[in-house]
Coordinates of N, CA and C in Angstrom, one line a residue:
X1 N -41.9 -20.9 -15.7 CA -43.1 -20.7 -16.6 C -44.0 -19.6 -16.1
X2 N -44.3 -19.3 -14.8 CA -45.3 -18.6 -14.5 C -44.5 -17.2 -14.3
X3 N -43.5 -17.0 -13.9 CA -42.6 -15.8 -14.2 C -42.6 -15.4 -15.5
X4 N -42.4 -16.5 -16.7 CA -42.8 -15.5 -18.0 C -43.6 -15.2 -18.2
X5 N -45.2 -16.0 -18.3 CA -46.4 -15.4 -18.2 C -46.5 -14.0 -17.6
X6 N -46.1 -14.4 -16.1 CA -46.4 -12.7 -15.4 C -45.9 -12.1 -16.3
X7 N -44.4 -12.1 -16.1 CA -43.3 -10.5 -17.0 C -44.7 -10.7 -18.7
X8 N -45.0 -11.3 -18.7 CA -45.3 -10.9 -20.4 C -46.4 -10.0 -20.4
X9 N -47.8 -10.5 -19.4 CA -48.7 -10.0 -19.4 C -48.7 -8.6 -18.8
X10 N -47.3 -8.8 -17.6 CA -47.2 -7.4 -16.9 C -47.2 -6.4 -18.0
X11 N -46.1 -6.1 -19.3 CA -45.7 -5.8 -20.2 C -47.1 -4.3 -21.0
X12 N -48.0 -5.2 -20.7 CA -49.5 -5.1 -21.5 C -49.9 -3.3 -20.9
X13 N -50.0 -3.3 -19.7 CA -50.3 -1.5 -19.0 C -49.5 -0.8 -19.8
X14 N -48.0 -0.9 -19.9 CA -47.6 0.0 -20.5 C -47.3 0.0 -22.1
X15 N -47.5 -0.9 -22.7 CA -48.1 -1.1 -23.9 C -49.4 -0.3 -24.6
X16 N -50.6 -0.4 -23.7 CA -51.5 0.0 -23.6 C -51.8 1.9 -23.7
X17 N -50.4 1.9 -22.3 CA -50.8 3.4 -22.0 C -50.1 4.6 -23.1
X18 N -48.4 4.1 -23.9 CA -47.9 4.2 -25.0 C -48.8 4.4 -26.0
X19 N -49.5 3.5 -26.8 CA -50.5 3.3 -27.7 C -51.8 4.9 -27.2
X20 N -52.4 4.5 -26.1 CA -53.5 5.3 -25.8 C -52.4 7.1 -26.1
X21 N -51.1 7.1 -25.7 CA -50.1 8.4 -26.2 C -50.6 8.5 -27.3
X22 N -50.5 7.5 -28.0 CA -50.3 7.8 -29.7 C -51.9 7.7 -30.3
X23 N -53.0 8.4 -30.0 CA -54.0 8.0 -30.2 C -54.3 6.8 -30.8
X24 N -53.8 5.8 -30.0 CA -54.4 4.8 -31.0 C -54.9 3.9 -29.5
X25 N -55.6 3.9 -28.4 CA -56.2 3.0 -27.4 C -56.3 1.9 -27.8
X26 N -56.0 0.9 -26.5 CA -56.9 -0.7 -26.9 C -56.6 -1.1 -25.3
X27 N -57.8 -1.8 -24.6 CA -57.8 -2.2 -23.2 C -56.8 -3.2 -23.0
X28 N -56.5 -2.6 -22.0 CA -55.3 -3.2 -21.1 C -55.4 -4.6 -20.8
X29 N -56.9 -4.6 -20.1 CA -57.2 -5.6 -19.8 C -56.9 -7.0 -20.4
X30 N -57.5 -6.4 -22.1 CA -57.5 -8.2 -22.8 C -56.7 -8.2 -23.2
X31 N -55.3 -6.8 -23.4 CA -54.2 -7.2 -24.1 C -53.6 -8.3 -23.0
X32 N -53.6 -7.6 -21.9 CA -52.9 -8.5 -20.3 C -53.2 -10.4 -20.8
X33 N -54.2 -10.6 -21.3 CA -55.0 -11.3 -21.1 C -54.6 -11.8 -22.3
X34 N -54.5 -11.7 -23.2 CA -54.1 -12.4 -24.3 C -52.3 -12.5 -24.3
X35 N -51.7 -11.6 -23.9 CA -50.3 -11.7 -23.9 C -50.0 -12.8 -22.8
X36 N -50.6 -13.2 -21.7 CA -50.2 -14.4 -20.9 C -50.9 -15.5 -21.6
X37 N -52.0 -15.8 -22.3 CA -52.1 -17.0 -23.3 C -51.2 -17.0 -24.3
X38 N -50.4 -16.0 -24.8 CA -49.3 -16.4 -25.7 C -48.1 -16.6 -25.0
X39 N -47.7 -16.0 -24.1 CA -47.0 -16.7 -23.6 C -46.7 -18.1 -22.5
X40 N -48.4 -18.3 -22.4 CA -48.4 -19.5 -22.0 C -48.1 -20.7 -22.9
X41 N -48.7 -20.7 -24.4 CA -47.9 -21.2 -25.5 C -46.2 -21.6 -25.3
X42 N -46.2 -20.0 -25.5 CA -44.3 -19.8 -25.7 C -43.8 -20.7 -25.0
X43 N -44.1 -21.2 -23.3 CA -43.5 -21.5 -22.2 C -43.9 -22.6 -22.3
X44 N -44.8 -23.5 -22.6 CA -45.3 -25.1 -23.0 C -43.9 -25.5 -24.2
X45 N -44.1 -24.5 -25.1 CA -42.8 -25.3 -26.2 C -41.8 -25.6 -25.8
X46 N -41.5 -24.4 -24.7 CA -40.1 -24.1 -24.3 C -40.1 -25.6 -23.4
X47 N -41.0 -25.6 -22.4 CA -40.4 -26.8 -21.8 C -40.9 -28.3 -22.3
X48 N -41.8 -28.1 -23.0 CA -41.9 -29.6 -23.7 C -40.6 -30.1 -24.6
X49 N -39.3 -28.7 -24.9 CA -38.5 -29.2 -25.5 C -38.2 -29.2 -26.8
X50 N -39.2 -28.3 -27.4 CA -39.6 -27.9 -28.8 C -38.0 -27.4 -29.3
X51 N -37.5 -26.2 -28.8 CA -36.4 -25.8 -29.1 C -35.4 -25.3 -27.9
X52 N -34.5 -24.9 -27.8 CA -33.0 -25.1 -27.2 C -33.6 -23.6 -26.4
X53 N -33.2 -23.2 -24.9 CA -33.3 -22.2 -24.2 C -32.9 -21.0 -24.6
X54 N -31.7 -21.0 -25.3 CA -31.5 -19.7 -26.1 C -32.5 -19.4 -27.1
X55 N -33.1 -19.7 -27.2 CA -34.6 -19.3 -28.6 C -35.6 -18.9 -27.4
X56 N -35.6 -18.8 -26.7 CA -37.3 -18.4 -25.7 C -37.3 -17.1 -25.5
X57 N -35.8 -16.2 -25.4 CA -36.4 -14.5 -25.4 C -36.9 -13.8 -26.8
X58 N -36.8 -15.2 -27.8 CA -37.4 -14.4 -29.7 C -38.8 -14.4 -29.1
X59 N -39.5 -15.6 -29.0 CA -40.8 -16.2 -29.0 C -41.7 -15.4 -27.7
X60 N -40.9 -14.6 -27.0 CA -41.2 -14.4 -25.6 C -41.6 -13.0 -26.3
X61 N -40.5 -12.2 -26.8 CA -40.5 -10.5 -27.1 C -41.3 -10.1 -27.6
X62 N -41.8 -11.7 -29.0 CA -42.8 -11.1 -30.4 C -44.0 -11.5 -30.0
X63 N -44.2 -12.2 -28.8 CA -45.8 -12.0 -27.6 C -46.0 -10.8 -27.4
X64 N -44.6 -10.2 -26.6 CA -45.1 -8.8 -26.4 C -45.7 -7.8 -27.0
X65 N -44.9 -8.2 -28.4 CA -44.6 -6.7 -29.1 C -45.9 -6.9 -29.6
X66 N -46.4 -8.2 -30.2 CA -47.2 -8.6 -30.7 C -48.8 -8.3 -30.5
X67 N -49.0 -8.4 -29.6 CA -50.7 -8.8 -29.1 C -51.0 -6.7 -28.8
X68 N -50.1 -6.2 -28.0 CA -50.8 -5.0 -28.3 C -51.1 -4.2 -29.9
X69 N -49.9 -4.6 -30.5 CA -50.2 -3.9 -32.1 C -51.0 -4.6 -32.7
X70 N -51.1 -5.9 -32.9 CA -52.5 -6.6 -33.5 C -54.0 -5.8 -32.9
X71 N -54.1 -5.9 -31.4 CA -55.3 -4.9 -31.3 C -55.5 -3.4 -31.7
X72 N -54.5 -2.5 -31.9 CA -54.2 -1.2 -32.1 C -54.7 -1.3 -33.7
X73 N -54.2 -2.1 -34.3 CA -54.9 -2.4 -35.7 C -56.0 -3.0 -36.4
X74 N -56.4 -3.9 -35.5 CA -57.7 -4.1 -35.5 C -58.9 -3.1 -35.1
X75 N -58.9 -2.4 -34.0 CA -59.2 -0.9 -33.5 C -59.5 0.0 -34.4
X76 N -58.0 0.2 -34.8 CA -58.1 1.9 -35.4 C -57.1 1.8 -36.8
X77 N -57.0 0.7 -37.1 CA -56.4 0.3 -38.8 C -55.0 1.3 -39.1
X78 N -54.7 1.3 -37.7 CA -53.3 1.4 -37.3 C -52.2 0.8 -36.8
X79 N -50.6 0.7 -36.7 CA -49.6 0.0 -36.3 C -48.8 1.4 -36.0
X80 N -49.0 1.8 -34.8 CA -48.8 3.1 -34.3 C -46.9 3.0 -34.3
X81 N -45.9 4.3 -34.6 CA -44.7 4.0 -34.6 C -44.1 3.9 -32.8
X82 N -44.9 4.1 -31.9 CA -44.4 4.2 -30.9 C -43.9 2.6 -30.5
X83 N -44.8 1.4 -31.2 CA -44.5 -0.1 -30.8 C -43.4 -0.5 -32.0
X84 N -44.0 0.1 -33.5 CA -43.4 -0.2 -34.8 C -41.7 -0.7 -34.3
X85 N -41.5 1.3 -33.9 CA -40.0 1.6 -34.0 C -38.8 0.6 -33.1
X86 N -39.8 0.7 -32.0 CA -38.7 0.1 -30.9 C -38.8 -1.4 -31.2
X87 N -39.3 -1.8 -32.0 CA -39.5 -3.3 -32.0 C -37.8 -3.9 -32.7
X88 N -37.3 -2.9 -33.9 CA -36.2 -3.1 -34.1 C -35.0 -3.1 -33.6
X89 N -34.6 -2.1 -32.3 CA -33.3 -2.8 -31.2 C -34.0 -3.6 -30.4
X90 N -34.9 -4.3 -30.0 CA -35.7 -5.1 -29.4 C -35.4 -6.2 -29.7
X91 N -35.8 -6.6 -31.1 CA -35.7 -8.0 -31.7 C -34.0 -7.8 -32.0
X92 N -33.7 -7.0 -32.3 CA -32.0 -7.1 -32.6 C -31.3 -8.1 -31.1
X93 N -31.4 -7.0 -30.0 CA -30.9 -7.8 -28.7 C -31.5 -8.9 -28.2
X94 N -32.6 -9.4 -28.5 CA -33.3 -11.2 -28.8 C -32.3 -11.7 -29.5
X95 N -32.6 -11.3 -30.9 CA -31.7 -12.2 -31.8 C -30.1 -12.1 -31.8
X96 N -29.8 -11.1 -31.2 CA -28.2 -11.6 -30.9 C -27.8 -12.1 -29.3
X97 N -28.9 -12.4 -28.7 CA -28.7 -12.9 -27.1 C -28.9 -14.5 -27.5
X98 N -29.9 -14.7 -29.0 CA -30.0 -15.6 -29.1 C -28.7 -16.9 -30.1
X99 N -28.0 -15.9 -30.5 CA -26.9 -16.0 -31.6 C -26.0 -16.5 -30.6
X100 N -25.3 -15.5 -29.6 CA -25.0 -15.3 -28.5 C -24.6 -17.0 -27.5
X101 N -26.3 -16.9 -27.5 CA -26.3 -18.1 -26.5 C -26.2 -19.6 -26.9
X102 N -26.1 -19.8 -28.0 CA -26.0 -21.0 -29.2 C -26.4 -21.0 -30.4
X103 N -27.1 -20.3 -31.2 CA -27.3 -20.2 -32.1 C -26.6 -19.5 -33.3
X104 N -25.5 -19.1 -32.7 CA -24.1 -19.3 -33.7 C -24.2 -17.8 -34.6
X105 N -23.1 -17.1 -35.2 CA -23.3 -15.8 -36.2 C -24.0 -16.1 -37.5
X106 N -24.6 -17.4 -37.6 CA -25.0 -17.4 -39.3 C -26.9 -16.9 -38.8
X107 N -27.2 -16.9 -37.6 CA -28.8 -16.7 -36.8 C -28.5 -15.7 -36.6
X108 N -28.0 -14.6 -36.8 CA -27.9 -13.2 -36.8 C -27.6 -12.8 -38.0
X109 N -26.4 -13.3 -38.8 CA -26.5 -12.6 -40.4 C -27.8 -13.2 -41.2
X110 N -28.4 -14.2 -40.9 CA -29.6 -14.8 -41.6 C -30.9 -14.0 -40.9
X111 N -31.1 -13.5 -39.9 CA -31.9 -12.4 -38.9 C -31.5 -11.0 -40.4
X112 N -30.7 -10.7 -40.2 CA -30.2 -9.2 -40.3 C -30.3 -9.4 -42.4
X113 N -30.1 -10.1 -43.0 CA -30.7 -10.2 -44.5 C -31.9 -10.7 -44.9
X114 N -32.5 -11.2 -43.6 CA -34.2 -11.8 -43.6 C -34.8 -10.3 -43.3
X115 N -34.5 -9.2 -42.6 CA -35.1 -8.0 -42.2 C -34.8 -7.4 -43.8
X116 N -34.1 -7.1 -44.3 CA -33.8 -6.3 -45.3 C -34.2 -7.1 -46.7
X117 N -34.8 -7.8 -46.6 CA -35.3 -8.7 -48.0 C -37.1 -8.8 -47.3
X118 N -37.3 -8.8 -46.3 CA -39.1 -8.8 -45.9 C -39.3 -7.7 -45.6
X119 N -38.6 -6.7 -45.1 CA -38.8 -5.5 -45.4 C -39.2 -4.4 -46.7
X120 N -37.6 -4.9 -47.1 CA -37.6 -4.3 -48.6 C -39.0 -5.0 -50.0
X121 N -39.7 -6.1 -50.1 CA -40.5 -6.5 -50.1 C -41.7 -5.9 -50.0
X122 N -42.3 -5.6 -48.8 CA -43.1 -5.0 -48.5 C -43.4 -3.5 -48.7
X123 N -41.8 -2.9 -48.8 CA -41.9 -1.3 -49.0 C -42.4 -1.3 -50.8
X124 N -41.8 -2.2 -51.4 CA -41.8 -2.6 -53.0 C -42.9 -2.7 -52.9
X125 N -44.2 -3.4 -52.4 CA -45.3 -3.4 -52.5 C -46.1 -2.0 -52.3
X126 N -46.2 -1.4 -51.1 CA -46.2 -0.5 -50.8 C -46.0 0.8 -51.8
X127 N -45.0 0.6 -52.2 CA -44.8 1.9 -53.1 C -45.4 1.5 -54.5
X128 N -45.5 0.5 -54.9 CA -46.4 0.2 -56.6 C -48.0 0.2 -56.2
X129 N -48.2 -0.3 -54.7 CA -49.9 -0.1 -54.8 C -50.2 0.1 -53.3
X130 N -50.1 1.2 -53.2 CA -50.0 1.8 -51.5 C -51.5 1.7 -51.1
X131 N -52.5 1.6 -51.8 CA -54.2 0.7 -51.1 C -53.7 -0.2 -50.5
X132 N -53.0 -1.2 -51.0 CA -53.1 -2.5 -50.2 C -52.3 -3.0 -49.5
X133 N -51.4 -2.0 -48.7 CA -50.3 -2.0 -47.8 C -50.1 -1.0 -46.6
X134 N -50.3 -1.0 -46.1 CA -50.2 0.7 -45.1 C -48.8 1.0 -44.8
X135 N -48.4 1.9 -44.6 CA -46.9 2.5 -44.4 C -46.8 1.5 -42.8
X136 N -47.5 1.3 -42.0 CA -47.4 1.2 -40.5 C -46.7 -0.5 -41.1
X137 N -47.1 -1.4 -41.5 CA -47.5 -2.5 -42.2 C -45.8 -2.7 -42.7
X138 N -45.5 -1.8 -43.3 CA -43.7 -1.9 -43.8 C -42.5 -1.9 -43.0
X139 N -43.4 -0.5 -42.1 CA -42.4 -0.1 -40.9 C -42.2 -1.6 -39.7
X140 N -43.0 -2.5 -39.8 CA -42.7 -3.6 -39.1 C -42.7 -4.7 -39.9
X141 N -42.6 -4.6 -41.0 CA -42.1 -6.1 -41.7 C -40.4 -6.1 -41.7
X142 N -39.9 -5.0 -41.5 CA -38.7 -5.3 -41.4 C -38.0 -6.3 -40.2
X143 N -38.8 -5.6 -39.1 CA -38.0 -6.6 -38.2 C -38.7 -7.9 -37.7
X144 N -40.3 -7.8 -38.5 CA -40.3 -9.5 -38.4 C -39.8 -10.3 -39.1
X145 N -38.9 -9.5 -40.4 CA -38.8 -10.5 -41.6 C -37.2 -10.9 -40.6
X146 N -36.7 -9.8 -39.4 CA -35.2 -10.6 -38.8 C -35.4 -11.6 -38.1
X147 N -36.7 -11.9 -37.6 CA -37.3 -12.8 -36.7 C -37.7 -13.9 -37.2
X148 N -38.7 -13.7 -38.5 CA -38.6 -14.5 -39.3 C -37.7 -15.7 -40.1
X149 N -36.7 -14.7 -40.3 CA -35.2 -15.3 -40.7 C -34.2 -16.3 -39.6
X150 N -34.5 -15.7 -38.8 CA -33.6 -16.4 -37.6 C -34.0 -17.7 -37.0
X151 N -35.6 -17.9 -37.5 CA -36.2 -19.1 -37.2 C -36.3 -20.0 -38.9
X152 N -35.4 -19.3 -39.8 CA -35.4 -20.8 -41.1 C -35.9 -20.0 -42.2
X153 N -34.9 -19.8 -43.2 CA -35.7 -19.2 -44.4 C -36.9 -19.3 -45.0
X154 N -37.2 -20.9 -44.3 CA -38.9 -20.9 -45.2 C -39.6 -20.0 -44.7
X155 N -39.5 -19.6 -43.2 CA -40.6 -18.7 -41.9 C -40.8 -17.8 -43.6
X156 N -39.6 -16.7 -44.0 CA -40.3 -15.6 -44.5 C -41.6 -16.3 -45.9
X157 N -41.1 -17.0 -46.4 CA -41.8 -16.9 -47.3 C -43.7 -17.8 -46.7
X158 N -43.2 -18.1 -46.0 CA -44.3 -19.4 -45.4 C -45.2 -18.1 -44.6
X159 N -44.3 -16.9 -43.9 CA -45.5 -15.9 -43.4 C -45.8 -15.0 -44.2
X160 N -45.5 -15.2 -45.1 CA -46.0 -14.1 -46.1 C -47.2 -14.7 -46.7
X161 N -47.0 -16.1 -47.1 CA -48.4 -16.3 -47.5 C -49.5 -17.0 -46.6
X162 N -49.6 -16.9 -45.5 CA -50.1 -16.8 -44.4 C -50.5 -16.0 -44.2
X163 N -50.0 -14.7 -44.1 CA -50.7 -13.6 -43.8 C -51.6 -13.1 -44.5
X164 N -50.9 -13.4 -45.9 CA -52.1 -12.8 -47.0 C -53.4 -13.5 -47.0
X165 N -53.3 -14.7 -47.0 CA -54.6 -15.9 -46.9 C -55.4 -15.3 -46.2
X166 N -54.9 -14.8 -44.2 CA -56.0 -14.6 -43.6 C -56.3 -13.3 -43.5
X167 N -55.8 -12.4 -44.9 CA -56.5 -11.3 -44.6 C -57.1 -11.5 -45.5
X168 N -56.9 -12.0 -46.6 CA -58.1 -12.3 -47.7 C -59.4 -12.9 -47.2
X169 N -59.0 -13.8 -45.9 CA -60.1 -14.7 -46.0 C -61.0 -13.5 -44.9
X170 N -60.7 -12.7 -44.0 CA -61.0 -11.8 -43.4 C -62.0 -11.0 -44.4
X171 N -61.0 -10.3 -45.1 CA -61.8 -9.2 -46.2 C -63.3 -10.2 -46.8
X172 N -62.7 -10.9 -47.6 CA -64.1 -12.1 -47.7 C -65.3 -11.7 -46.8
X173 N -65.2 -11.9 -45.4 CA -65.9 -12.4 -44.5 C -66.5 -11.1 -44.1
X174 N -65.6 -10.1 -43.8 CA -66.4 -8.5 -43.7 C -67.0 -7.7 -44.3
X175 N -66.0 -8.3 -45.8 CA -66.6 -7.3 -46.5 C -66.4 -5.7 -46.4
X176 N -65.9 -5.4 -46.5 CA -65.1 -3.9 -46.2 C -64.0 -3.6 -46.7
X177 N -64.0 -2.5 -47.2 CA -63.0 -1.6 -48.2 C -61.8 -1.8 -47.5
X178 N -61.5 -1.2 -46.1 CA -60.5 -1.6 -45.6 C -60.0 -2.4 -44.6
X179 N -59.0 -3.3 -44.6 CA -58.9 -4.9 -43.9 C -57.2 -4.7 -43.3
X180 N -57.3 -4.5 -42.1 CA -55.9 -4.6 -41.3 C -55.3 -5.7 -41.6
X181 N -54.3 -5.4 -42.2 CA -52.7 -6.6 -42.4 C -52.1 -7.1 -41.3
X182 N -51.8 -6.2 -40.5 CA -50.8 -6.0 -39.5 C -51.3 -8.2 -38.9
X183 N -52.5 -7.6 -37.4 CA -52.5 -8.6 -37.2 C -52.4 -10.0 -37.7
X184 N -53.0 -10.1 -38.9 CA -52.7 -11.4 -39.6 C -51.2 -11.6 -40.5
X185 N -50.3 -10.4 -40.2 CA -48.9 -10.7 -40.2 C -48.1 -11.0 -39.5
X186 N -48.9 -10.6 -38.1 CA -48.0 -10.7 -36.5 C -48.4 -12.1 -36.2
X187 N -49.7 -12.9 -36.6 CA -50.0 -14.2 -36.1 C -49.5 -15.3 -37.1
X188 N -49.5 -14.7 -38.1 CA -48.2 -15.8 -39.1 C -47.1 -15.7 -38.7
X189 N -46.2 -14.2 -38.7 CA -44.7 -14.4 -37.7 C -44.9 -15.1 -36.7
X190 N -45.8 -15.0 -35.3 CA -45.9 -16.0 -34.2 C -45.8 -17.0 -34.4
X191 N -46.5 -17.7 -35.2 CA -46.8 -19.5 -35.8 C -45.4 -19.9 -35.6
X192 N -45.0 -18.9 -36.9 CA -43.4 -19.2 -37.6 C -42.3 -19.1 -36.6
X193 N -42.2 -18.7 -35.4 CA -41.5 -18.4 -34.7 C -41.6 -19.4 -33.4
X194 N -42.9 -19.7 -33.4 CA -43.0 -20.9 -32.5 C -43.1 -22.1 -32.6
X195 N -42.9 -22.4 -33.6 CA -42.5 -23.3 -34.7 C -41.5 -23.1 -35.6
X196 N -40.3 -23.0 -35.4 CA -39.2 -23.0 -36.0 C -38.9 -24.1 -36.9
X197 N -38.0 -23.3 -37.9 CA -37.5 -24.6 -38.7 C -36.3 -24.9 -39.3
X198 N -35.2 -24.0 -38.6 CA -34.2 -24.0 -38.6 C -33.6 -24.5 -37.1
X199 N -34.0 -24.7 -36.3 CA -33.2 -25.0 -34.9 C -33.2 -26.1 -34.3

């Protein structure tokens, strides 16, 4: 347990220093800091029993990938492609380590048609009313929607309206023209992912 924590939070410096490449900064510090509270989560499920040991490098990766682009967007109403891109052979070798290790070829073909249906979704949005979607926002719904998928077809549709709710209810509360998606799409995939409903 405390080996994942570390490896997760360790993760966060160069997370951090990548992003600060890509003009988009966010402190090291509280990402460190919040990526070992999520994977302190991760690592409670895991051993309370929640789901089967082959599922803990999904729940473990999308901490990573997770907590520094939620702040990068929150910040600077960006989802920079330096975390976007790589997230997709990332979550691919999760979800086929997880296929792999018991979860059988239909958790990778259901991964790999959940990316290309939450994906494609989102670009469809995107391209009819590009205000209310950002390009950064598409470029990573694809491979949450593989992440999504691999944990139970309802995940996509259950984080899609999840996400929307808490940006709505965000926008509501701020008040402001423009309201980052990203995070409140990365903390619905999380839910959904730590909470499985296929396994």
């Amino acid at each position: 347990m405390f080996i994942l924590i570390a490896l997760t939070a360790a993760t966060a410096p160069a997370a951090a220093w990548a992003l600060r490449r890509a003009a988009a900064p966010i402190p090291a510090g509280t990402a460190a800091g919040l990526a070992a509270l999520g994977a302190t989560a991760v690592a409670a499920r895991w051993l309370g029993g929640a789901w089967p040991g082959w599922w803990l490098p999904v729940p473990a990766l999308l901490t990573v990938v997770a907590v520094p682009l939620a702040l990068a967007d929150l910040r600077h109403l960006r989802l920079p492609d330096v975390l976007t891109l790589p997230a997709y052979p990332l979550f691919g070798a999760a979800i086929g380590a997880a296929a792999l290790g018991g979860g059988g070829p239909s958790l990778a073909l259901r991964a790999a048609a959940g990316g290309l249906l939450f994906g494609g979704a989102h670009a469809a949005v995107h391209h009819f009313a590009p205000a209310s979607l950002g390009a950064g926002d598409v470029k990573l719904s694809g491979s949450l929607g593989a992440v999504l998928a691999a944990a139970g077809w309802p995940a996509l549709a259950l984080a899609a309206l999840t996400a929307a709710l808490l940006t709505l209810a965000v926008a509501a509360v701020r008040r402001r023209e423009r309201v980052p998606h990203g995070p409140a799409l990365l903390a619905a995939a999380w839910l959904c992912v730590l909470f499985p409903l296929a396994l």
